mmCIF file of C-alpha atoms and ligand atoms in Angstrom:
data_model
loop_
_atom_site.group_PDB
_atom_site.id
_atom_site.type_symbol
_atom_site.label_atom_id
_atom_site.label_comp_id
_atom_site.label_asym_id
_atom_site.label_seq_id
_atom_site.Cartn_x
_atom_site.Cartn_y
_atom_site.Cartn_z
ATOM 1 C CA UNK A 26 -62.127 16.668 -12.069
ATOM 2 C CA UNK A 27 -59.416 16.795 -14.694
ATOM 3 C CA UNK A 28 -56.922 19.608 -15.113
ATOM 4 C CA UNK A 29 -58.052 21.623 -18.254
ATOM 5 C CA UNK A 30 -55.042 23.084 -20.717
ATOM 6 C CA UNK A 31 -56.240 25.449 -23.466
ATOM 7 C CA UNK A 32 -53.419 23.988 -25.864
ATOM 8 C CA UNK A 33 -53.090 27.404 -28.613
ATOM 9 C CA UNK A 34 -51.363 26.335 -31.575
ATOM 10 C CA UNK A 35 -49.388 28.589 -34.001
ATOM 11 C CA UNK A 36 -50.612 28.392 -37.802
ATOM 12 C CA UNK A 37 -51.587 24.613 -37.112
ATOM 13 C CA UNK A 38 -48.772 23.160 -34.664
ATOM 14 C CA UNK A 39 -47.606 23.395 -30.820
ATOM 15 C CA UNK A 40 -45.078 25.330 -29.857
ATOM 16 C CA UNK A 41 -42.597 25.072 -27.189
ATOM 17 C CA UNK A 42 -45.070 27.367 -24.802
ATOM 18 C CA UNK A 43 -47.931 24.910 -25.083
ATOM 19 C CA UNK A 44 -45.308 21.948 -23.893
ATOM 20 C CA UNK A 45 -44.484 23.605 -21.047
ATOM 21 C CA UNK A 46 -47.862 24.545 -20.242
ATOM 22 C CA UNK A 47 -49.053 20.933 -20.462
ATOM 23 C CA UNK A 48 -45.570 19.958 -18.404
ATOM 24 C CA UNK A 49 -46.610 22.233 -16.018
ATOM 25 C CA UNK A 50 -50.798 20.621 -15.924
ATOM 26 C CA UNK A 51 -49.754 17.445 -16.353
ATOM 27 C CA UNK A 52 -47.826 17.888 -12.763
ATOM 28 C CA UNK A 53 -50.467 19.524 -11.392
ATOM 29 C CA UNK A 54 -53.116 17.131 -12.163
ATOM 30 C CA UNK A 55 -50.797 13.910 -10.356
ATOM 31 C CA UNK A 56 -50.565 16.162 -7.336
ATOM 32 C CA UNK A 57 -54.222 16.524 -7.487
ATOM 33 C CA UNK A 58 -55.147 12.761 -8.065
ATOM 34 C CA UNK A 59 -56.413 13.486 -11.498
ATOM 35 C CA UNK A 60 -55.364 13.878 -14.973
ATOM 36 C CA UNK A 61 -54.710 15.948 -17.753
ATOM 37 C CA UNK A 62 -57.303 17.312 -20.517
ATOM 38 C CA UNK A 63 -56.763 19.908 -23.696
ATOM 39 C CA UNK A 64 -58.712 22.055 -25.726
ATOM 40 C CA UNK A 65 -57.806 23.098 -29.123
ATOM 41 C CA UNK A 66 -59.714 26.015 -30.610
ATOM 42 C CA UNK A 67 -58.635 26.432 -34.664
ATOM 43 C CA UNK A 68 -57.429 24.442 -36.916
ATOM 44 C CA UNK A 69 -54.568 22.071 -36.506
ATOM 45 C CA UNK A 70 -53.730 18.689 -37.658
ATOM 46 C CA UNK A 71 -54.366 15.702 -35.966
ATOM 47 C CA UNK A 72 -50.857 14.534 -36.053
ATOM 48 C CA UNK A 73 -49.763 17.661 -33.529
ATOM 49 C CA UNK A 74 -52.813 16.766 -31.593
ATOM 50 C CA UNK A 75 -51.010 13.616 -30.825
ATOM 51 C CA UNK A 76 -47.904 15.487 -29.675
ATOM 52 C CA UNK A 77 -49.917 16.413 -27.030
ATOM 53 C CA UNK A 78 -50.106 12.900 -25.607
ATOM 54 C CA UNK A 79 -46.365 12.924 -25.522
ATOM 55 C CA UNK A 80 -46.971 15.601 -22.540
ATOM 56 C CA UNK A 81 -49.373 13.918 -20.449
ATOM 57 C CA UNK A 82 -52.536 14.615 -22.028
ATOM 58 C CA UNK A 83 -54.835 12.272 -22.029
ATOM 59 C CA UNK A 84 -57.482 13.761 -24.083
ATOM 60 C CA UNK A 85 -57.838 16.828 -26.500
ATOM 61 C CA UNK A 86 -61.143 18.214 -27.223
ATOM 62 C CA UNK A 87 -60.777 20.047 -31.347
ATOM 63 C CA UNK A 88 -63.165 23.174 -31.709
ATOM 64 C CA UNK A 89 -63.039 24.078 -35.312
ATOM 65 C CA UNK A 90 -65.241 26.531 -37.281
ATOM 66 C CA UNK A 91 -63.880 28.888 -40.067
ATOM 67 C CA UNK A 92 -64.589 31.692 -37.812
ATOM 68 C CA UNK A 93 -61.743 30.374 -35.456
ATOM 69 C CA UNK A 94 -59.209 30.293 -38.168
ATOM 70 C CA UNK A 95 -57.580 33.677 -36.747
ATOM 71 C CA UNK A 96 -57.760 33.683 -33.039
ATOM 72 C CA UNK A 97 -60.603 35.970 -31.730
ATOM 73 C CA UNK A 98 -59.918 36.244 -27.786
ATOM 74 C CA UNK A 99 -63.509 36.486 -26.945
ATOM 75 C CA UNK A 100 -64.571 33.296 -28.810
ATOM 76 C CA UNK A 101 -61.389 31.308 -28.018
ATOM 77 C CA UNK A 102 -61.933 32.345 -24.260
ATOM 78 C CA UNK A 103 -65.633 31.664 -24.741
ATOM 79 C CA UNK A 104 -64.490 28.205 -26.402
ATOM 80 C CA UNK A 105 -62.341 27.089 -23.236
ATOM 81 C CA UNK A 106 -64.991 28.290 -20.696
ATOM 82 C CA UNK A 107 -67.877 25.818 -22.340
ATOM 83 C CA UNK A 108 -64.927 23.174 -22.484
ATOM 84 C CA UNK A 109 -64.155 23.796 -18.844
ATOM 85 C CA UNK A 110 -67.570 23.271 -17.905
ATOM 86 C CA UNK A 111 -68.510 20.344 -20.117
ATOM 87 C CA UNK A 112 -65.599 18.264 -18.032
ATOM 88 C CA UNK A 113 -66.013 20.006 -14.956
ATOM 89 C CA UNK A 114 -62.237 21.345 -14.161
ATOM 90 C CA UNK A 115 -61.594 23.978 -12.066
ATOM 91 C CA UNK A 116 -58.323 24.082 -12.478
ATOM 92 C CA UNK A 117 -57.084 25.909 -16.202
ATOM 93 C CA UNK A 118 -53.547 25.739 -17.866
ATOM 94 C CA UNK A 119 -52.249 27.955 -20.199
ATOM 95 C CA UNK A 120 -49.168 29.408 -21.574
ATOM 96 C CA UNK A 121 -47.956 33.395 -21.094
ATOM 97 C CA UNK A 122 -48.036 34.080 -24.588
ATOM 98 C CA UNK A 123 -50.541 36.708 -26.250
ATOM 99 C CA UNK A 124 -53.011 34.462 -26.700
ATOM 100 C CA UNK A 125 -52.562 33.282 -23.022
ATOM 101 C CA UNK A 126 -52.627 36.846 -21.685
ATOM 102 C CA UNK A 127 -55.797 37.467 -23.623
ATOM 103 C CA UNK A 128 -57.659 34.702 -22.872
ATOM 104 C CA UNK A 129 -56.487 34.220 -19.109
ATOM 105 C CA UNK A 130 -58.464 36.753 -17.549
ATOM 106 C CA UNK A 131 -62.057 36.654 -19.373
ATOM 107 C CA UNK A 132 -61.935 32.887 -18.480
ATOM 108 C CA UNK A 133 -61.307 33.577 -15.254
ATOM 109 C CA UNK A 134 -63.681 36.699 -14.733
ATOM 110 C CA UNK A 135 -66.651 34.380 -16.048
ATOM 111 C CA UNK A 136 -65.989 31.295 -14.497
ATOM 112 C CA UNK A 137 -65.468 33.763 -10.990
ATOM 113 C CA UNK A 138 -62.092 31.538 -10.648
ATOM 114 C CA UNK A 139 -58.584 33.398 -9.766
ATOM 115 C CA UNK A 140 -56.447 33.990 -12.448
ATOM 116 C CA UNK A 141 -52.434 33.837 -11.925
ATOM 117 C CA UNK A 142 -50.386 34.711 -14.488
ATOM 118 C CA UNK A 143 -46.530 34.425 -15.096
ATOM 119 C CA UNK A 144 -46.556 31.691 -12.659
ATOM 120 C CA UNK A 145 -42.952 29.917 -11.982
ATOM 121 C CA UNK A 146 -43.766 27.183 -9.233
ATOM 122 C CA UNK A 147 -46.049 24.340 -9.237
ATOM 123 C CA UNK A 148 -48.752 25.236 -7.447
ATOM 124 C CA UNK A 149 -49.208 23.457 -4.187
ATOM 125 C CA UNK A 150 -52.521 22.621 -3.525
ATOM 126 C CA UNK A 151 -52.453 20.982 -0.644
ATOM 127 C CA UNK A 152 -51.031 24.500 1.301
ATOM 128 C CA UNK A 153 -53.786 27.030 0.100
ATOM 129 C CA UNK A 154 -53.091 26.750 -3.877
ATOM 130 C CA UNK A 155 -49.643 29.000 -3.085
ATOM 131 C CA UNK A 156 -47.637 29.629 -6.367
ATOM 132 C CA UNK A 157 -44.577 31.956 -6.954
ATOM 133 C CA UNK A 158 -44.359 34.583 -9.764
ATOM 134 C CA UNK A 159 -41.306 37.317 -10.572
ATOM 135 C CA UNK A 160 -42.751 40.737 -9.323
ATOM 136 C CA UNK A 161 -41.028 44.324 -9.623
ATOM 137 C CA UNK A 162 -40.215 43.698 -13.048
ATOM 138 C CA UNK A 163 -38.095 40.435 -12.284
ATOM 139 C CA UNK A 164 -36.374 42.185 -9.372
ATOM 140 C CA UNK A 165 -38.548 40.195 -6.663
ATOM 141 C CA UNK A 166 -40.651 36.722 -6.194
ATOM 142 C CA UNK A 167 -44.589 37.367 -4.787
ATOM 143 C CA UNK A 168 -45.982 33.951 -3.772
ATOM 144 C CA UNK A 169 -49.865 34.263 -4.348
ATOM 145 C CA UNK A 170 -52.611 32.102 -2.401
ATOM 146 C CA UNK A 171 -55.917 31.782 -3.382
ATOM 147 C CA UNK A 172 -58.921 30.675 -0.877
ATOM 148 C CA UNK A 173 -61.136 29.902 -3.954
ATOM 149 C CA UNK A 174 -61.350 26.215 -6.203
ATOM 150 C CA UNK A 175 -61.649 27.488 -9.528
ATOM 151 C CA UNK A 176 -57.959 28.416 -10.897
ATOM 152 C CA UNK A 177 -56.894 29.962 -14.051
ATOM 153 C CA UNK A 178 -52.826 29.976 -14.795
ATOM 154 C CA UNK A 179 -50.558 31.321 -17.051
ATOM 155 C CA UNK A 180 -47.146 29.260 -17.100
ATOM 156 C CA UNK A 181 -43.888 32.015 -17.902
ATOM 157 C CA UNK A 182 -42.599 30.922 -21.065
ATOM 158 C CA UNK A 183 -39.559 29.628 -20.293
ATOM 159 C CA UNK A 184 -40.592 29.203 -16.391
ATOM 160 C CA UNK A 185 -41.301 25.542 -16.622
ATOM 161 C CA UNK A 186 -38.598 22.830 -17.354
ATOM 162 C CA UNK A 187 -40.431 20.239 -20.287
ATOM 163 C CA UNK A 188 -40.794 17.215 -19.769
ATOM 164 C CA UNK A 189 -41.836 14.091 -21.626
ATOM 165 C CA UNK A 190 -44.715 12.239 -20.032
ATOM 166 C CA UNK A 191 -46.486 9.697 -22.698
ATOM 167 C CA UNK A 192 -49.607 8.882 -22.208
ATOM 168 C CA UNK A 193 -52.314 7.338 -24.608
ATOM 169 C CA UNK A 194 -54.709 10.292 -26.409
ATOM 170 C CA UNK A 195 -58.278 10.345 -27.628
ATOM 171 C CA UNK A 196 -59.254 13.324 -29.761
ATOM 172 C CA UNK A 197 -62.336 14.357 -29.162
ATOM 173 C CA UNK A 198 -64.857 16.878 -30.819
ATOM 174 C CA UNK A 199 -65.172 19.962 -28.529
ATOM 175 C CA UNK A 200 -68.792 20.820 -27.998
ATOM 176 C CA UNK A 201 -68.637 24.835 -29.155
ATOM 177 C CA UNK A 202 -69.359 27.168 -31.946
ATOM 178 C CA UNK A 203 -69.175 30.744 -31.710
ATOM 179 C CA UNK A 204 -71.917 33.073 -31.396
ATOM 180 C CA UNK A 205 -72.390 36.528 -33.125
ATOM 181 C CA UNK A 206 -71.269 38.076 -29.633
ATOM 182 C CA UNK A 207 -68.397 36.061 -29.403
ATOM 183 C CA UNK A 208 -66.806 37.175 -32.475
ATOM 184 C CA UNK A 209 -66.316 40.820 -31.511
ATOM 185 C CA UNK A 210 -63.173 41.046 -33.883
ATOM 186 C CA UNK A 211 -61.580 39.561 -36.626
ATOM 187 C CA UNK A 212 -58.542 39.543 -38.056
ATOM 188 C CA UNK A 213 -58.361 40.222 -41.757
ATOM 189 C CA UNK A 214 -54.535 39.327 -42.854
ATOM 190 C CA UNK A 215 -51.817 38.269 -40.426
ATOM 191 C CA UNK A 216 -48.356 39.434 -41.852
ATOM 192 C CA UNK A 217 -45.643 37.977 -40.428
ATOM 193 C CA UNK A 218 -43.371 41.076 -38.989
ATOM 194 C CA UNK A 219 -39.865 38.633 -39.554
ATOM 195 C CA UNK A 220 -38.909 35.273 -41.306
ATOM 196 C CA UNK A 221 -36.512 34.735 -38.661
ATOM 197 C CA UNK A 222 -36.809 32.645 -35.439
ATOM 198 C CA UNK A 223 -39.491 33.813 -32.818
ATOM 199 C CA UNK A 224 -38.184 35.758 -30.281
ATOM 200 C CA UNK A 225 -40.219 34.623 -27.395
ATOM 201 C CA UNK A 226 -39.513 31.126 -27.941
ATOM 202 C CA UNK A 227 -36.002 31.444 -29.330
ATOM 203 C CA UNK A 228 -33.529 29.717 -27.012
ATOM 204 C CA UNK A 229 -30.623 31.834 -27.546
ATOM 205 C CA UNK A 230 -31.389 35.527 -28.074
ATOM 206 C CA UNK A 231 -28.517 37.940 -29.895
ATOM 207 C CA UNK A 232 -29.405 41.582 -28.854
ATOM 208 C CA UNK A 233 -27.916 45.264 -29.244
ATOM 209 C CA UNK A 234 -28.356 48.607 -28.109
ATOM 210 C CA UNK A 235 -27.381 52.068 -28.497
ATOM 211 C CA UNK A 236 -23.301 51.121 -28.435
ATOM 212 C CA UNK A 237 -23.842 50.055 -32.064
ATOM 213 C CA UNK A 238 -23.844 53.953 -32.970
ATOM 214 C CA UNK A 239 -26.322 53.265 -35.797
ATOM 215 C CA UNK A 240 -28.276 50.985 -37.688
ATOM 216 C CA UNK A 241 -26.192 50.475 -40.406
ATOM 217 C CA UNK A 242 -23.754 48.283 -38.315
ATOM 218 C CA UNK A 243 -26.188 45.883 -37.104
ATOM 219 C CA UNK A 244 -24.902 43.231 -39.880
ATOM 220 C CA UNK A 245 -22.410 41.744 -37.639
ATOM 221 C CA UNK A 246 -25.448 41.238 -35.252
ATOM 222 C CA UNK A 247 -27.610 39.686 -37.704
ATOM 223 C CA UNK A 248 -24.508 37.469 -38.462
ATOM 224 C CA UNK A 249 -24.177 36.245 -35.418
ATOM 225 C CA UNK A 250 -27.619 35.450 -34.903
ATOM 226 C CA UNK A 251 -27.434 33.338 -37.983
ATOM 227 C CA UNK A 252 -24.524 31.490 -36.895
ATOM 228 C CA UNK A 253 -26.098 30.765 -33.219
ATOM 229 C CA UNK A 254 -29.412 30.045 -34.577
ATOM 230 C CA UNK A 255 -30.567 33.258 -32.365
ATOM 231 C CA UNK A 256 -33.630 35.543 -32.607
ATOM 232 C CA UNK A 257 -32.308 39.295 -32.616
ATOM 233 C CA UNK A 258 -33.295 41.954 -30.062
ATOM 234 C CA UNK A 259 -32.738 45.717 -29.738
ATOM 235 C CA UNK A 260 -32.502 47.913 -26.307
ATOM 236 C CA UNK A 261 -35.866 50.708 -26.684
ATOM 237 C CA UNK A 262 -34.200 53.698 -27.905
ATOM 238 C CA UNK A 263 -33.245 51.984 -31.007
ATOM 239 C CA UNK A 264 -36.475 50.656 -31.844
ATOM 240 C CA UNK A 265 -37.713 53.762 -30.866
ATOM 241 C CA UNK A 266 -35.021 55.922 -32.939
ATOM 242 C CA UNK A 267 -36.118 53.310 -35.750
ATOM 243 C CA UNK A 268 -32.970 51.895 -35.936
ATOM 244 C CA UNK A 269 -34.876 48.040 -35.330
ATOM 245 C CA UNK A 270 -38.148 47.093 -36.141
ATOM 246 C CA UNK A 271 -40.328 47.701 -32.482
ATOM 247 C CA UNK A 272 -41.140 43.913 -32.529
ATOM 248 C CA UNK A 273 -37.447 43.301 -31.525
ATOM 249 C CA UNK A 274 -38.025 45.909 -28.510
ATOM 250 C CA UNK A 275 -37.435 43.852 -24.674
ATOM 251 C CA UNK A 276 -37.879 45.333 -21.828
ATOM 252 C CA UNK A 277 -40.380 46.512 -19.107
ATOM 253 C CA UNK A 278 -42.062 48.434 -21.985
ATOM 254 C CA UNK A 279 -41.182 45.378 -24.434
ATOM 255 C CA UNK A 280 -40.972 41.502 -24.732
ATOM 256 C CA UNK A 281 -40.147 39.657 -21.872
ATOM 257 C CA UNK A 282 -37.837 36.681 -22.567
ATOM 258 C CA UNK A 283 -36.196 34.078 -21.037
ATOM 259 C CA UNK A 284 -33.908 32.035 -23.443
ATOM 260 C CA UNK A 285 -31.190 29.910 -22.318
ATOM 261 C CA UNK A 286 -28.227 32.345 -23.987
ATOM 262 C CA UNK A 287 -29.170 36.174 -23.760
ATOM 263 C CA UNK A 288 -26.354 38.161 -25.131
ATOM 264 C CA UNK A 289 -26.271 41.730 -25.192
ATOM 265 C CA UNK A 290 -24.043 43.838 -27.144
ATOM 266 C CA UNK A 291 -23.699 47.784 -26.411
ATOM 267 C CA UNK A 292 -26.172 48.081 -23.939
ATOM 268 C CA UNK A 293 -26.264 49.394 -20.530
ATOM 269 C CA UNK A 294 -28.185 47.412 -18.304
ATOM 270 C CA UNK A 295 -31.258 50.100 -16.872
ATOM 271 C CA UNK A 296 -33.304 48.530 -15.129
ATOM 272 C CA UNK A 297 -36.420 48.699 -17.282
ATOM 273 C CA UNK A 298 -34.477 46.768 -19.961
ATOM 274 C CA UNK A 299 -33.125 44.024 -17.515
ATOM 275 C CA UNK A 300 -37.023 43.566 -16.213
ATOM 276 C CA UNK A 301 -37.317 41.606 -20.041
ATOM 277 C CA UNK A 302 -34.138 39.750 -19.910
ATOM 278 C CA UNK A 303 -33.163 39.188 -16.235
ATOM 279 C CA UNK A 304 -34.595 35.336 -16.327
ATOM 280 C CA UNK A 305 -32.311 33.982 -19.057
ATOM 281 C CA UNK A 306 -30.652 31.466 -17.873
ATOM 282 C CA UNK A 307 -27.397 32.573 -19.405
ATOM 283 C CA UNK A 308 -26.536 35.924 -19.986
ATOM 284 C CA UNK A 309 -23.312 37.106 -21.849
ATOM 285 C CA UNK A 310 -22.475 41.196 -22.194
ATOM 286 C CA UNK A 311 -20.306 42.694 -24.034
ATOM 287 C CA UNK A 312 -19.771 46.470 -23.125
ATOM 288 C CA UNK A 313 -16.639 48.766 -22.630
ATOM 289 C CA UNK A 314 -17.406 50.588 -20.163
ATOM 290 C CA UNK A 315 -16.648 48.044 -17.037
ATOM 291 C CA UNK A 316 -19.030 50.079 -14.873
ATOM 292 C CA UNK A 317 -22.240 49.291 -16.822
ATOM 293 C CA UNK A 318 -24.795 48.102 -14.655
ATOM 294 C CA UNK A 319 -25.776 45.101 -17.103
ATOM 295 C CA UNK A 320 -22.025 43.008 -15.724
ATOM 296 C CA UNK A 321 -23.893 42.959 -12.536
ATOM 297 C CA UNK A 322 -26.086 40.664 -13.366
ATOM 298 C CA UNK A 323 -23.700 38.957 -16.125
ATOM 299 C CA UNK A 324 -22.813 35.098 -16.428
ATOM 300 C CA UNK A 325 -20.211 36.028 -18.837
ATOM 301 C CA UNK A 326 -18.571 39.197 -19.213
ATOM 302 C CA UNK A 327 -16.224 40.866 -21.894
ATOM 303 C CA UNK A 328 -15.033 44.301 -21.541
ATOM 304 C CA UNK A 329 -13.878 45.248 -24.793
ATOM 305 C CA UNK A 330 -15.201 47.310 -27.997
ATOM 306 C CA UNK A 331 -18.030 45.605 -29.278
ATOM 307 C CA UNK A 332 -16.574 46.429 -33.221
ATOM 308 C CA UNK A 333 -13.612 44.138 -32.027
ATOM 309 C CA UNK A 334 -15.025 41.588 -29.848
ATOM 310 C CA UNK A 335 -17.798 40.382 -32.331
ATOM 311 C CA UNK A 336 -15.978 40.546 -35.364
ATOM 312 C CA UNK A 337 -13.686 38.259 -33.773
ATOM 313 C CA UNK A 338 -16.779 35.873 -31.940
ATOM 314 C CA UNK A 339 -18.050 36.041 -35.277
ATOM 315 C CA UNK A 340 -14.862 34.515 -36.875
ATOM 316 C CA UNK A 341 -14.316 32.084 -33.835
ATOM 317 C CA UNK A 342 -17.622 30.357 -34.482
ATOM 318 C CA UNK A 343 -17.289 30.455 -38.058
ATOM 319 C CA UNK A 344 -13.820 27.970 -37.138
ATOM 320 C CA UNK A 345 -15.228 26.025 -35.046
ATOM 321 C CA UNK A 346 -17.924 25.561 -37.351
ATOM 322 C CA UNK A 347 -15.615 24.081 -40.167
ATOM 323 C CA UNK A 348 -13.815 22.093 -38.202
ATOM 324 C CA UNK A 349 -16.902 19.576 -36.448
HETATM 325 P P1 FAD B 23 -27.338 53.373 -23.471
HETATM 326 O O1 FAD B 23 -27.846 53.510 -22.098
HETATM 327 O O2 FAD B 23 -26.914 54.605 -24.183
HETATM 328 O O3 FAD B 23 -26.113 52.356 -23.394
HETATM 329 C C1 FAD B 23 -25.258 52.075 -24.457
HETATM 330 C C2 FAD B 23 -24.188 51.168 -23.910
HETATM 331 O O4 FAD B 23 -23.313 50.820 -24.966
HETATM 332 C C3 FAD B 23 -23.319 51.815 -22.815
HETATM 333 O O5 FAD B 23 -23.270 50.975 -21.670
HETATM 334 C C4 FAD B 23 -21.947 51.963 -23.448
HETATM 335 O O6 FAD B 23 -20.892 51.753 -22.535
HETATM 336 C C5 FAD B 23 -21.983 50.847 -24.468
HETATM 337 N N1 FAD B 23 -21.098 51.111 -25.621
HETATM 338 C C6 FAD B 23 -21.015 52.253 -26.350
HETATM 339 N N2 FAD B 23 -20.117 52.089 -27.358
HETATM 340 C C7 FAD B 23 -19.636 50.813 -27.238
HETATM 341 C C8 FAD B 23 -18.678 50.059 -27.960
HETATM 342 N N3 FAD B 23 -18.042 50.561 -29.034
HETATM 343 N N4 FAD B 23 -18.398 48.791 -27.546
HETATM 344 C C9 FAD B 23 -19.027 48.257 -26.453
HETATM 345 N N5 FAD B 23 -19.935 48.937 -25.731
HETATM 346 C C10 FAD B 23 -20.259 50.205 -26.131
HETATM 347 N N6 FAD B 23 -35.232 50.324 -22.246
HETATM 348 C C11 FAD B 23 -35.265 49.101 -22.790
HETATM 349 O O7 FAD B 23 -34.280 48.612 -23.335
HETATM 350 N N7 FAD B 23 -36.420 48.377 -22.747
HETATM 351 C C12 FAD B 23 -37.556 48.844 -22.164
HETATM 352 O O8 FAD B 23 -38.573 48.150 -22.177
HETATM 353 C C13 FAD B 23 -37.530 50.135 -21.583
HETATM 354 N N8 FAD B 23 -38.636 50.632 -20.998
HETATM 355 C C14 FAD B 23 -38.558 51.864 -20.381
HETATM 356 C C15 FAD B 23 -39.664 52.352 -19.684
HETATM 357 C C16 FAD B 23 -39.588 53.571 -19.039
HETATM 358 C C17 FAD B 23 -40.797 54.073 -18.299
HETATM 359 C C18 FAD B 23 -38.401 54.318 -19.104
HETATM 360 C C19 FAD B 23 -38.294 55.639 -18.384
HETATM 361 C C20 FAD B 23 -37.305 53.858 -19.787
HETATM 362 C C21 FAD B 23 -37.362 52.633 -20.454
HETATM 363 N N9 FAD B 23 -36.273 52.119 -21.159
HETATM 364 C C22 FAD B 23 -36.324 50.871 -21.665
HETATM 365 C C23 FAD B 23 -35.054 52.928 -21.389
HETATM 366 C C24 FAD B 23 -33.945 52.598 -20.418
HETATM 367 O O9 FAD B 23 -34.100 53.351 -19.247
HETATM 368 C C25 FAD B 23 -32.563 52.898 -21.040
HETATM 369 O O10 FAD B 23 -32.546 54.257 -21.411
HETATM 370 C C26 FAD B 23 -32.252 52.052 -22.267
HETATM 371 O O11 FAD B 23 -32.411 50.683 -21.971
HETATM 372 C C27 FAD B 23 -30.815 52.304 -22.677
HETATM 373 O O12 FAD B 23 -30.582 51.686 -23.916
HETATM 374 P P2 FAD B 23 -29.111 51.259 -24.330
HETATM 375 O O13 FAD B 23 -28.534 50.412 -23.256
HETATM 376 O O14 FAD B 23 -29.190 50.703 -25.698
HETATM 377 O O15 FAD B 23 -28.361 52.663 -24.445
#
């Protein structure tokens, strides 16, 4: 039985979270002695379909209907469920994006299967299906076993390493349209909240906090971004004093990220904000007080006054910039 990845695409193409995801199946399914299917619900072109055979996967199974062309969660869970039991897998793949998190759970509540979500680990199925997840917002690892067959996953964004695994794909037609039940809710206009780069897939993140003093200094961050190629994010009580738009809000309460480069500028470290940011791989801080919590957790640390220190990053990139 092949390992089943509900492959969501992004107005029409695959983003990094769906590469991981398949990574992440496309391991699974050689552990297992199988291989690696998709389903696409919506429309996309056939040329990203391919890109999914880069990734392991062997087969893609389109579902497209004009009433998929915003994503409904109950029709694109009901879309993976009748793919899932058309091919007979058990075992379902997706990533831990808001699609992922709404579709996760009804698949698994109707196919009676056990969802885990956030997962960081390949699972190991030959030791009770264990997998490891973060747990106390980041703070701790759980490792979860399941006694049952059926498996639904969510892959962390950013929890998997991708990986290239070619394969040859066949696109097939996916055998689904959605009933009057399924389509519970539809979107009317999606407006995109900022032309800049996504922040949950952004690999280096440029964020500020309350040591800006207000929001008309957040130029130098936006700067910065733009020079790094970063997403920006903002510490709660700014979104929430309206200095940034709430979209940019990480945290406990906010996005959780992982990017490679996670710097943060004039903020303190609480705990609830760390539970967004504390998997980066790289985290830079840039604070003047010495005793902020957020240096405890630091790769890179500057103690300094943030209206110095990025002025002067600012103008360091900007040389080395010109000269390569
Ligand atoms: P502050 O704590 O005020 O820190 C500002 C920092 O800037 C200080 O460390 C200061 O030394 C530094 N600074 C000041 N001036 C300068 C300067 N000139 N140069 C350099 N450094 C300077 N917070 C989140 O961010 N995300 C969440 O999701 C979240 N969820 C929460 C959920 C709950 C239930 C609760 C109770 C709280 C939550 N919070 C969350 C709030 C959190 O507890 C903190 O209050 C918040 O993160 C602090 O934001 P801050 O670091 O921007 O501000």
């Amino acid at each position: 039985m092949p390992v089943l990845l509900f492959a969501e695409n992004a107005q029409g193409t695959f983003r990094k979270p769906v590469f991981e995801a398949a990574t992440y199946g496309y391991d699974l399914a050689k552990t297992l002695g199988t291989h690696l299917i998709a389903v696409s619900v919506g429309p996309v072109k056939e040329d990203e379909l391919e890109k999914l055979g880069n990734y392991g996967v062997s087969e893609v199974y389109k579902i497209e209907d004009a009433r998929l062309n915003s994503f409904v969660n109950t029709a694109f869970a009901a879309a993976v469920i009748k793919t899932a039991q058309d091919t007979g897998s058990d075992i379902i793949v997706m990533s831990q994006t808001y699609h992922g998190r709404a579709v996760a759970p009804r698949v698994a509540a109707r196919l009676d299967a056990t969802p885990y979500s956030g997962v960081i680990s390949l699972a190991d199925a030959a030791n009770g299906f264990d997998v490891r997840r973060f747990s106390y917002s980041g703070k701790g690892v759980e490792e979860l076993k399941s006694a049952r067959s059926k498996i639904v996953i969510t892959v962390k964004t950013n929890g998997y390493k991708v990986e290239e695994n070619p394969v040859t794909i066949s696109i097939r037609s996916g055998n689904y349209s959605p009933s009057n039940d399924d389509i519970d809710l539809v979107a009317r206009e999606l407006v995109k909240a900022s032309e800049g780069v996504s922040l949950t897939e952004a690999e280096v993140v440029v964020s500020a906090g309350r040591g800006m003093k207000g929001p008309e200094n957040w130029g130098m961050i936006e700067e910065l971004a733009g020079l790094l190629g970063a997403a920006t994010a903002c510490s709660k009580p700014t979104a929430d004093m309206g200095w940034r738009p709430h979209h940019e809000h990480v945290g406990q309460t906010g996005i959780q990220i992982a990017p490679n480069l996670y710097i943060a500028i004039g903020i303190s470290g609480a705990i609830q904000h760390l539970a967004g940011v504390s998997s980066s791989k790289n985290i830079v801080v840039i604070n003047k007080d010495s005793e902020a919590p957020f240096f405890k957790i630091a790769d890179y640390g500057v103690i300094g006054d943030l209206f110095e220190v990025v002025p002067r990053l600012i103008e360091e990139i900007k040389k080395i910039k010109i000269a390569s």
